[in-house]
C-alpha atoms as one frame of an Amber mdcrd trajectory, in Angstrom:
protein
 120.475 165.400 -47.836 116.725 166.756 -48.716 116.869 170.321 -48.152 113.892
 170.329 -46.054 115.419 167.711 -43.658 117.195 169.879 -41.239 114.060 172.117
 -40.713 111.413 172.068 -38.243 108.213 170.883 -39.274 105.609 172.775 -37.279
 102.145 172.063 -36.236 100.389 174.971 -37.923  97.139 174.283 -36.143  96.721
 177.541 -34.129  99.101 180.045 -36.006  99.195 183.080 -33.682 100.155 186.610
 -35.034 100.785 189.257 -32.661  99.487 192.857 -32.641 100.323 195.247 -29.516
  97.491 197.502 -30.454  94.910 194.695 -29.920  96.003 192.819 -27.172  93.880
 192.785 -23.881  96.945 192.645 -21.485  99.830 195.170 -20.853 102.764 193.442
 -22.201 103.330 191.179 -25.389 105.303 188.547 -23.377 102.205 187.899 -21.451
 100.253 188.038 -24.625 102.348 185.226 -26.367 102.682 183.168 -23.113  99.147
 182.891 -22.353  98.485 182.256 -26.090 101.084 179.246 -25.985  99.560 177.905
 -22.825  95.988 178.026 -24.399  97.376 176.053 -27.146  98.717 178.235 -29.916
 101.405 176.145 -31.622 103.273 178.965 -33.767 104.136 182.463 -33.056 104.758
 185.178 -35.514 106.105 188.362 -34.050 105.032 191.014 -36.075 106.101 194.654
 -35.437 105.017 196.938 -38.268 105.764 200.346 -36.116 108.746 199.530 -33.852
 112.232 200.803 -34.524 115.053 198.273 -35.079 116.084 198.122 -31.545 112.769
 198.005 -30.190 112.018 195.241 -32.301 115.010 193.446 -31.685 114.503 193.732
 -27.911 110.789 192.756 -27.820 112.318 189.758 -30.056 114.553 188.681 -27.394
 112.098 188.753 -24.694 109.533 186.824 -27.005 112.225 184.330 -28.209 113.069
 183.187 -24.620 109.092 182.757 -23.881 109.112 180.341 -27.224 112.098 178.775
 -26.330 111.000 177.626 -22.963 107.692 176.329 -24.045 108.749 174.836 -26.871
 106.975 176.886 -29.779 108.410 178.163 -32.828 109.107 181.823 -33.483 108.689
 183.299 -36.938 109.481 186.815 -37.273 107.331 188.934 -39.499 109.267 190.680
 -42.507 112.523 191.331 -40.795 115.608 188.782 -41.572 118.005 190.603 -39.575
 115.808 190.626 -36.412 115.239 186.400 -37.151 118.874 186.075 -37.297 119.530
 188.181 -34.546 117.363 186.280 -31.670 117.652 182.988 -33.583 114.039 183.060
 -34.720 112.744 179.455 -36.446 112.091 181.392 -39.478 110.540 184.206 -41.138
 107.575 184.976 -42.943 107.202 187.501 -45.859 104.474 189.304 -47.752 104.585
 190.170 -51.746 105.955 193.644 -50.973 108.813 191.906 -49.233 111.879 190.503
 -49.797 111.477 187.637 -52.499 111.609 184.338 -50.423 114.528 183.076 -52.360
 116.990 186.068 -51.000 115.428 185.519 -47.859 116.235 181.526 -47.920 120.185
 182.759 -49.511 120.092 184.720 -46.052 118.787 182.747 -43.598 120.084 179.416
 -44.858 118.343 175.673 -45.139 117.743 175.091 -41.338 114.981 177.804 -40.661
 111.508 178.284 -42.324 110.255 180.699 -44.849 106.678 181.630 -44.932 104.832
 183.429 -47.578 101.529 185.119 -47.934  99.480 184.524 -50.813  96.163 185.897
 -52.091  95.430 183.757 -55.336  97.089 181.002 -57.266  99.499 182.572 -59.227
 100.919 184.282 -55.781 100.992 180.792 -54.430 102.740 178.978 -57.082 105.537
 181.457 -57.582 106.249 181.137 -53.746 106.432 177.309 -54.044 108.815 178.020
 -56.891 111.084 180.263 -54.709 111.159 177.682 -51.993 108.787 178.581 -49.211
 107.666 176.092 -46.981 104.310 176.997 -45.684 101.944 179.789 -47.670  99.674
 182.324 -45.370  96.570 182.747 -47.643  94.231 185.187 -47.356  92.825 187.593
 -46.251  89.858 185.473 -46.107  87.947 187.807 -44.470  87.943 192.065 -44.153
  89.547 192.847 -40.796  90.494 196.102 -38.979  94.254 194.685 -39.005  94.391
 194.946 -42.644  91.584 196.943 -44.081  93.387 196.623 -47.707  93.861 193.364
 -47.970  92.795 191.474 -51.101  89.749 188.995 -49.994  90.245 185.530 -50.970
  87.205 183.426 -51.889  86.772 179.928 -50.863  86.786 178.889 -54.372  90.132
 180.247 -54.732  91.235 178.607 -51.639  90.015 174.868 -52.766  91.937 175.715
 -55.978  95.311 176.497 -54.408  94.686 173.365 -52.067  94.233 171.319 -55.029
  97.486 172.741 -56.785  99.824 173.174 -53.796 100.727 170.561 -51.401 102.618
 172.807 -49.265 101.068 173.602 -45.705  98.222 176.176 -45.677  97.524 178.770
 -43.369  94.500 180.637 -43.530  94.280 184.210 -41.852  91.851 187.306 -41.807
  88.813 186.991 -39.649  89.232 184.033 -38.440  87.434 183.175 -35.080  85.099
 180.790 -33.530  82.129 182.112 -35.973  83.865 181.956 -39.091  85.935 178.954
 -38.398  83.407 175.968 -39.328  83.578 177.579 -43.069  86.661 175.889 -43.207
  85.542 172.661 -42.856  86.509 170.003 -45.693  88.935 172.992 -47.090  92.065
 170.677 -46.494  93.849 173.483 -44.756  96.796 173.020 -42.414  95.854 175.679
 -40.059  94.570 178.831 -38.805  96.310 182.173 -37.967  94.467 184.487 -35.323
  94.990 187.914 -34.168  92.151 189.364 -32.212  90.111 186.670 -31.758  93.059
 185.489 -29.299  95.012 188.458 -28.295  92.069 190.795 -27.637  90.155 188.833
 -25.557  90.100 189.158 -21.665  91.200 185.513 -21.143  93.729 184.954 -23.771
  94.594 181.305 -23.015  91.018 180.357 -22.737  90.284 181.845 -26.062  93.169
 179.803 -27.787  92.085 176.760 -26.232  88.372 177.103 -27.067  89.548 177.968
 -31.132  92.040 175.007 -30.721  89.334 172.469 -29.515  86.811 173.636 -32.404
  89.587 173.194 -35.118  90.641 169.683 -34.027  86.988 168.844 -33.785  86.627
 170.298 -37.530  89.736 167.935 -38.709  88.573 164.715 -36.803  85.171 165.350
 -38.649  86.768 165.751 -41.769  89.065 162.409 -41.386  85.867 160.131 -40.450
């Protein structure tokens, strides 16, 4: 059996990354539910400041929502939390556990995503068994002030050399989204462009529609 065959194959079109500090509503569950109802196709639960018990409790509640609404849940960094709530995968950065170790722990039926800011990191992630790459930061953002900025040239080079799904992140919104036309990416990761908006579902719906129009234009 192919090692990828038992893993889910998500639609990465609109990949939500949570941020409690930026969300416009009172609970992360409401933020996630509204984002999914608006069209978000993947949810990554990101809790950089929560202790383990708090992260677990949040993850249990968010997992109930993503399961009910049929959207994959990815846990940022924390392999233990992902296993505890039976999430669909784990996303790791360059300073987290190596992807091959994550794979050894979580098994073959869950997704491993890896952040990459250049071609060398992207190629290493492929070699380590990543299922998809988060490429960025594409633009400066308030959520990651020290992130390396990825040029469009670098993104195109990564796309030429790598066939894995690519999801861009960092400053993605309705103004910057058109810049990715012709880039061959598989999805956009969004934070404040969705969770900070007064109408979270509406913001997600608008971005997904804009993304699909761009992709439709590429296929013509």
